[in-house]
mmCIF file of C-alpha atoms in Angstrom:
data_model
loop_
_atom_site.group_PDB
_atom_site.id
_atom_site.type_symbol
_atom_site.label_atom_id
_atom_site.label_comp_id
_atom_site.label_asym_id
_atom_site.label_seq_id
_atom_site.Cartn_x
_atom_site.Cartn_y
_atom_site.Cartn_z
ATOM 1 C CA PRO A 1 -27.203 -31.893 61.624
ATOM 2 C CA LEU A 2 -24.439 -29.053 61.143
ATOM 3 C CA ARG A 3 -22.074 -29.745 63.457
ATOM 4 C CA GLU A 4 -22.122 -33.874 62.533
ATOM 5 C CA GLN A 5 -20.921 -32.424 59.037
ATOM 6 C CA ALA A 6 -18.594 -29.970 60.399
ATOM 7 C CA LEU A 7 -16.818 -32.170 62.189
ATOM 8 C CA GLU A 8 -17.076 -35.218 59.641
ATOM 9 C CA LEU A 9 -15.216 -32.532 56.993
ATOM 10 C CA ALA A 10 -12.904 -31.704 59.957
ATOM 11 C CA LYS A 11 -12.015 -34.919 59.945
ATOM 12 C CA ALA A 12 -10.739 -34.911 55.645
ATOM 13 C CA PRO A 13 -8.071 -32.438 53.715
ATOM 14 C CA VAL A 14 -9.395 -28.974 53.567
ATOM 15 C CA ASP A 15 -7.545 -26.270 50.615
ATOM 16 C CA LEU A 16 -7.019 -23.503 52.548
ATOM 17 C CA SER A 17 -8.406 -19.829 51.035
ATOM 18 C CA ARG A 18 -6.766 -18.118 53.998
ATOM 19 C CA TYR A 19 -5.241 -18.726 57.228
ATOM 20 C CA ARG A 20 -6.179 -17.521 60.012
ATOM 21 C CA ASN A 21 -5.707 -17.723 63.904
ATOM 22 C CA GLU A 22 -7.386 -15.672 67.590
ATOM 23 C CA ARG A 23 -7.364 -12.584 68.623
ATOM 24 C CA ASN A 24 -6.462 -13.012 72.074
ATOM 25 C CA LEU A 25 -2.923 -15.585 70.427
ATOM 26 C CA MET A 26 -2.612 -12.818 67.986
ATOM 27 C CA LEU A 27 -2.867 -9.186 70.884
ATOM 28 C CA PHE A 28 -0.778 -11.272 73.928
ATOM 29 C CA PRO A 29 2.200 -13.169 74.817
ATOM 30 C CA PHE A 30 1.601 -16.927 74.891
ATOM 31 C CA CYS A 31 4.566 -18.069 73.769
ATOM 32 C CA SER A 32 7.971 -18.355 73.306
ATOM 33 C CA THR A 33 9.912 -16.220 70.998
ATOM 34 C CA ALA A 34 12.751 -17.479 70.864
ATOM 35 C CA LYS A 35 15.121 -20.333 69.250
ATOM 36 C CA ALA A 36 16.217 -21.274 72.641
ATOM 37 C CA LYS A 37 13.755 -24.788 74.632
ATOM 38 C CA ARG A 38 12.608 -21.578 77.969
ATOM 39 C CA VAL A 39 11.691 -22.732 80.941
ATOM 40 C CA LYS A 40 11.268 -18.861 82.838
ATOM 41 C CA GLY A 41 7.372 -18.055 82.756
ATOM 42 C CA ILE A 42 6.209 -14.501 81.064
ATOM 43 C CA ARG A 43 4.344 -13.101 83.214
ATOM 44 C CA TYR A 44 2.372 -10.040 81.447
ATOM 45 C CA VAL A 45 0.282 -7.106 82.789
ATOM 46 C CA SER A 46 -1.602 -4.859 80.312
ATOM 47 C CA ALA A 47 -1.056 -1.332 80.647
ATOM 48 C CA ASP A 48 -4.616 -0.533 83.087
ATOM 49 C CA GLY A 49 -3.325 -3.412 85.090
ATOM 50 C CA LYS A 50 -6.596 -5.018 84.917
ATOM 51 C CA ARG A 51 -5.762 -7.953 82.214
ATOM 52 C CA TRP A 52 -2.844 -10.487 83.306
ATOM 53 C CA LEU A 53 -1.866 -13.463 82.319
ATOM 54 C CA GLU A 54 0.671 -16.029 82.925
ATOM 55 C CA VAL A 55 2.727 -18.387 81.292
ATOM 56 C CA THR A 56 4.111 -22.396 82.620
ATOM 57 C CA ALA A 57 5.935 -24.128 80.744
ATOM 58 C CA ASN A 58 6.518 -27.509 80.965
ATOM 59 C CA TYR A 59 9.995 -28.420 82.811
ATOM 60 C CA ASP A 60 10.776 -31.495 80.165
ATOM 61 C CA TYR A 61 9.339 -30.036 77.089
ATOM 62 C CA GLY A 62 9.999 -26.323 77.960
ATOM 63 C CA MET A 63 7.380 -23.377 76.691
ATOM 64 C CA ALA A 64 5.310 -23.449 73.335
ATOM 65 C CA LYS A 65 7.801 -21.550 70.444
ATOM 66 C CA ILE A 66 5.955 -18.910 68.125
ATOM 67 C CA TRP A 67 7.191 -21.459 65.701
ATOM 68 C CA ASP A 68 4.711 -24.053 67.064
ATOM 69 C CA PHE A 69 1.643 -22.305 67.212
ATOM 70 C CA ASP A 70 1.607 -22.441 63.224
ATOM 71 C CA ILE A 71 1.004 -25.699 63.774
ATOM 72 C CA LEU A 72 -2.700 -23.835 66.049
ATOM 73 C CA ARG A 73 -2.876 -21.203 63.217
ATOM 74 C CA PHE A 74 -3.293 -24.684 61.029
ATOM 75 C CA ALA A 75 -5.711 -26.011 63.153
ATOM 76 C CA LEU A 76 -7.201 -22.727 63.515
ATOM 77 C CA SER A 77 -7.379 -21.859 60.001
ATOM 78 C CA LYS A 78 -8.659 -25.333 59.118
ATOM 79 C CA ALA A 79 -11.723 -25.211 61.656
ATOM 80 C CA GLY A 80 -12.405 -21.623 60.341
ATOM 81 C CA GLU A 81 -11.984 -22.434 56.321
ATOM 82 C CA ILE A 82 -15.048 -25.646 57.241
ATOM 83 C CA ALA A 83 -17.496 -22.754 59.101
ATOM 84 C CA LEU A 84 -16.862 -20.880 55.970
ATOM 85 C CA HIS A 85 -18.432 -23.097 54.614
ATOM 86 C CA VAL A 86 -20.829 -25.804 56.898
ATOM 87 C CA GLY A 87 -22.333 -22.476 59.127
ATOM 88 C CA TYR A 88 -20.434 -24.023 62.157
ATOM 89 C CA PHE A 89 -17.237 -24.012 63.732
ATOM 90 C CA PRO A 90 -16.162 -27.085 64.749
ATOM 91 C CA ASN A 91 -14.104 -27.384 68.289
ATOM 92 C CA SER A 92 -12.203 -29.966 66.817
ATOM 93 C CA VAL A 93 -9.830 -30.605 63.610
ATOM 94 C CA GLU A 94 -7.853 -34.619 61.841
ATOM 95 C CA PHE A 95 -5.187 -33.747 60.115
ATOM 96 C CA SER A 96 -1.663 -35.881 59.006
ATOM 97 C CA GLY A 97 1.211 -34.431 59.705
ATOM 98 C CA TYR A 98 1.977 -34.135 56.037
ATOM 99 C CA GLU A 99 -1.268 -31.836 55.181
ATOM 100 C CA CYS A 100 0.187 -29.691 58.756
ATOM 101 C CA LEU A 101 4.168 -29.245 56.841
ATOM 102 C CA LYS A 102 3.055 -28.715 53.621
ATOM 103 C CA ALA A 103 0.345 -25.758 54.968
ATOM 104 C CA LEU A 104 3.141 -24.608 56.283
ATOM 105 C CA ASN A 105 5.601 -24.196 53.391
ATOM 106 C CA ARG A 106 8.477 -27.323 55.220
ATOM 107 C CA SER A 107 9.709 -29.871 53.444
ATOM 108 C CA ASP A 108 8.583 -33.384 54.070
ATOM 109 C CA GLN A 109 11.308 -34.189 55.513
ATOM 110 C CA GLY A 110 12.751 -37.595 58.946
ATOM 111 C CA LYS A 111 12.875 -33.368 61.324
ATOM 112 C CA ASN A 112 10.533 -32.100 60.710
ATOM 113 C CA TYR A 113 8.497 -34.642 62.197
ATOM 114 C CA ARG A 114 11.100 -34.640 64.695
ATOM 115 C CA TRP A 115 9.979 -31.581 64.914
ATOM 116 C CA PHE A 116 6.154 -31.597 64.646
ATOM 117 C CA ARG A 117 5.683 -33.978 67.091
ATOM 118 C CA ASP A 118 7.728 -32.464 69.509
ATOM 119 C CA ALA A 119 6.108 -28.571 68.217
ATOM 120 C CA ILE A 120 2.415 -30.500 69.681
ATOM 121 C CA ASN A 121 3.681 -31.571 72.745
ATOM 122 C CA ARG A 122 4.899 -28.316 73.520
ATOM 123 C CA LEU A 123 1.429 -26.958 73.064
ATOM 124 C CA CYS A 124 -0.378 -29.352 75.237
ATOM 125 C CA LEU A 125 2.072 -29.113 78.792
ATOM 126 C CA THR A 126 2.260 -24.919 77.715
ATOM 127 C CA GLY A 127 -0.635 -23.788 80.962
ATOM 128 C CA TYR A 128 -1.418 -20.817 81.159
ATOM 129 C CA ARG A 129 -3.289 -17.872 83.839
ATOM 130 C CA GLY A 130 -4.891 -14.530 83.742
ATOM 131 C CA ASN A 131 -8.803 -13.036 83.236
ATOM 132 C CA ILE A 132 -7.575 -12.541 79.291
ATOM 133 C CA PHE A 133 -10.713 -14.585 77.570
ATOM 134 C CA ARG A 134 -13.833 -13.318 80.098
ATOM 135 C CA GLU A 135 -14.926 -9.780 80.396
ATOM 136 C CA ASN A 136 -14.884 -10.404 84.304
ATOM 137 C CA GLU A 137 -11.700 -9.184 84.466
ATOM 138 C CA LYS A 138 -12.461 -10.604 88.637
ATOM 139 C CA ILE A 139 -12.633 -14.521 87.024
ATOM 140 C CA THR A 140 -8.880 -15.669 87.519
ATOM 141 C CA GLU A 141 -9.202 -19.069 84.791
ATOM 142 C CA VAL A 142 -6.367 -21.942 84.355
ATOM 143 C CA PHE A 143 -5.622 -23.573 80.866
ATOM 144 C CA THR A 144 -4.348 -25.652 77.907
ATOM 145 C CA LEU A 145 -5.072 -24.165 74.887
ATOM 146 C CA ILE A 146 -4.850 -27.922 73.585
ATOM 147 C CA GLN A 147 -5.258 -31.048 73.546
ATOM 148 C CA ALA A 148 -4.036 -33.552 71.391
ATOM 149 C CA SER A 149 -3.821 -37.792 70.665
ATOM 150 C CA TYR A 150 -2.372 -38.601 67.366
ATOM 151 C CA GLU A 151 -0.965 -42.357 66.052
ATOM 152 C CA ASP A 152 2.638 -42.470 64.701
ATOM 153 C CA GLU A 153 3.863 -45.866 63.080
ATOM 154 C CA THR A 154 5.887 -44.368 60.233
ATOM 155 C CA GLY A 155 7.452 -41.858 62.140
ATOM 156 C CA LYS A 156 5.255 -39.465 59.853
ATOM 157 C CA MET A 157 2.240 -38.545 62.041
ATOM 158 C CA GLU A 158 -0.481 -40.126 60.447
ATOM 159 C CA ARG A 159 -3.056 -39.260 62.616
ATOM 160 C CA VAL A 160 -3.300 -36.203 64.715
ATOM 161 C CA LYS A 161 -6.605 -35.132 66.262
ATOM 162 C CA PHE A 162 -6.474 -31.287 68.014
ATOM 163 C CA VAL A 163 -9.088 -30.145 70.387
ATOM 164 C CA PHE A 164 -9.272 -26.222 71.463
ATOM 165 C CA ASN A 165 -9.849 -25.194 74.480
ATOM 166 C CA GLU A 166 -13.414 -23.746 75.085
ATOM 167 C CA ARG A 167 -12.342 -20.026 75.266
ATOM 168 C CA ILE A 168 -11.379 -19.967 72.318
ATOM 169 C CA VAL A 169 -14.089 -21.550 70.246
ATOM 170 C CA GLU A 170 -16.499 -18.883 72.722
ATOM 171 C CA SER A 171 -14.360 -16.593 71.454
ATOM 172 C CA VAL A 172 -14.929 -17.724 67.610
ATOM 173 C CA LYS A 173 -18.375 -18.093 68.120
ATOM 174 C CA PHE A 174 -19.732 -15.318 69.988
ATOM 175 C CA PHE A 175 -17.338 -12.537 69.755
ATOM 176 C CA LYS A 176 -15.921 -12.206 66.119
ATOM 177 C CA GLY A 177 -12.606 -13.762 67.770
ATOM 178 C CA LEU A 178 -10.690 -15.468 64.358
ATOM 179 C CA LEU A 179 -9.254 -12.925 62.311
ATOM 180 C CA SER A 180 -7.527 -13.982 58.780
ATOM 181 C CA ILE A 181 -4.064 -13.407 58.746
ATOM 182 C CA ASN A 182 -1.049 -12.751 56.665
ATOM 183 C CA ARG A 183 0.965 -15.571 55.306
ATOM 184 C CA ASP A 184 4.323 -13.970 55.364
ATOM 185 C CA VAL A 185 3.545 -14.155 59.534
ATOM 186 C CA ILE A 186 3.312 -18.008 58.648
ATOM 187 C CA ASN A 187 6.780 -17.922 56.740
ATOM 188 C CA GLU A 188 9.009 -15.446 58.760
ATOM 189 C CA GLU A 189 11.657 -17.326 60.219
ATOM 190 C CA ALA A 190 12.773 -14.853 62.724
ATOM 191 C CA GLY A 191 11.067 -15.374 66.031
ATOM 192 C CA ILE A 192 10.004 -11.649 67.777
ATOM 193 C CA LYS A 193 9.317 -10.790 63.375
ATOM 194 C CA LYS A 194 6.557 -13.164 62.777
ATOM 195 C CA ARG A 195 4.703 -12.027 66.698
ATOM 196 C CA LEU A 196 4.922 -8.075 65.630
ATOM 197 C CA LEU A 197 3.541 -9.151 62.235
ATOM 198 C CA GLU A 198 0.910 -10.001 64.469
ATOM 199 C CA LEU A 199 0.254 -8.110 66.378
ATOM 200 C CA ILE A 200 1.033 -4.894 65.201
ATOM 201 C CA ALA A 201 -1.345 -5.722 62.306
ATOM 202 C CA VAL A 202 -4.602 -6.810 64.872
ATOM 203 C CA SER A 203 -3.184 -3.722 67.114
ATOM 204 C CA LYS A 204 -3.433 -0.862 64.729
ATOM 205 C CA GLY A 205 -6.816 -2.844 62.835
ATOM 206 C CA LYS A 206 -7.704 0.062 60.354
ATOM 207 C CA ASP A 207 -6.136 2.418 61.770
ATOM 208 C CA SER A 208 -3.661 4.204 59.602
ATOM 209 C CA SER A 209 -1.103 4.486 62.565
ATOM 210 C CA TRP A 210 -0.602 3.070 66.509
ATOM 211 C CA THR A 211 1.935 3.797 69.136
ATOM 212 C CA ILE A 212 3.343 1.733 71.812
ATOM 213 C CA SER A 213 6.020 2.153 74.198
ATOM 214 C CA LEU A 214 8.886 0.589 74.025
ATOM 215 C CA GLU A 215 8.803 -1.297 77.024
ATOM 216 C CA LYS A 216 4.872 -2.571 76.370
ATOM 217 C CA LEU A 217 5.709 -3.676 72.686
ATOM 218 C CA GLN A 218 9.086 -5.766 73.966
ATOM 219 C CA ALA A 219 6.407 -6.786 77.425
ATOM 220 C CA LEU A 220 4.086 -8.250 74.557
ATOM 221 C CA CYS A 221 7.274 -9.641 72.309
ATOM 222 C CA ALA A 222 7.872 -11.686 75.227
ATOM 223 C CA HIS A 223 11.808 -10.358 74.424
ATOM 224 C CA GLU A 224 14.625 -11.629 77.456
ATOM 225 C CA GLY A 225 16.704 -9.153 77.124
ATOM 226 C CA THR A 226 17.904 -5.576 77.538
ATOM 227 C CA LEU A 227 15.211 -2.587 75.928
ATOM 228 C CA LYS A 228 18.106 -1.459 74.021
ATOM 229 C CA GLU A 229 18.911 -5.042 72.461
ATOM 230 C CA PHE A 230 14.819 -4.941 72.008
ATOM 231 C CA LYS A 231 15.312 -0.970 70.000
ATOM 232 C CA ARG A 232 18.744 -2.713 68.013
ATOM 233 C CA GLN A 233 16.552 -5.338 66.606
ATOM 234 C CA LEU A 234 13.567 -3.843 65.832
ATOM 235 C CA LYS A 235 15.421 -1.500 63.751
ATOM 236 C CA GLU A 236 17.323 -4.267 61.986
ATOM 237 C CA TYR A 237 13.392 -6.087 60.635
ATOM 238 C CA TRP A 238 11.660 -4.856 57.161
ATOM 239 C CA LEU A 239 8.465 -3.798 58.296
ATOM 240 C CA PRO A 240 5.373 -3.771 56.389
ATOM 241 C CA TRP A 241 4.877 -0.006 58.182
ATOM 242 C CA GLU A 242 6.514 2.309 58.428
ATOM 243 C CA VAL A 243 8.523 2.758 62.027
ATOM 244 C CA ARG A 244 8.726 5.970 63.928
ATOM 245 C CA PHE A 245 10.530 6.384 67.893
ATOM 246 C CA ASN A 246 9.858 9.835 69.518
ATOM 247 C CA LYS A 247 10.402 10.596 73.544
ATOM 248 C CA SER A 248 7.076 9.997 76.082
ATOM 249 C CA PHE A 249 5.847 12.319 78.895
ATOM 250 C CA GLY A 250 7.317 9.930 81.534
ATOM 251 C CA GLY A 251 11.017 9.768 79.660
ATOM 252 C CA GLY A 252 10.933 6.614 77.752
ATOM 253 C CA GLN A 253 10.620 6.338 74.011
ATOM 254 C CA ASN A 254 7.505 5.173 72.083
ATOM 255 C CA ILE A 255 7.005 3.325 68.743
ATOM 256 C CA THR A 256 4.741 4.543 66.318
ATOM 257 C CA PHE A 257 3.842 1.908 63.158
ATOM 258 C CA SER A 258 2.298 3.697 60.345
ATOM 259 C CA ASP A 259 0.847 3.005 56.532
ATOM 260 C CA LYS A 260 4.042 3.292 54.142
#
């Protein structure tokens, strides 16, 4: 009965008490951080070489972008809200384009509905290979994050249904994988900064600081330019942490984010 109740609630609008995202989606580079269409894949390997992720774009639509992931953040937030009330996390949610755009602070305009439709295509058609979601790193999995269906008679996407990949659902149910995120993540327009707000928060956790090599950070942000360019960009952002650059033992550079 809990499941039925949750799936029933998932069809109606829900007031969100907070925004949420799944931990792995925050930790690893699952999407493009560039405004331009990206077709070139992402290849990420963790520092110890044990965890890896490949992201493949659909040639016609391009790779899912970090702004497209706001729709997924909204859908996960809605499912999380239902789980809070009912005690069961639904594996699918339904919503209208209007409901989602409103939650994302986007206006009810034609261009936003066009973005919304394109974003859903990119989210559903971007493919993944890797061993991120499983404890056993010997297993390689090939998957997409969501499946979607929609009705669009007026150009306003009246009804959209998202079905979450089982890996996301399992992460939430068995590994406490659904985390609260700051509303600033949703509101942020700059791709790399939007990525940093989530990545640093989840990596730092409750510690007072987090240190990472500049190269690793660039890879985690799916930044395609030079390291010098990436560093310049970092220096331009106002972030809610203190940022310090220092030399690492290997001759590269480290960056530390600390509580202000």
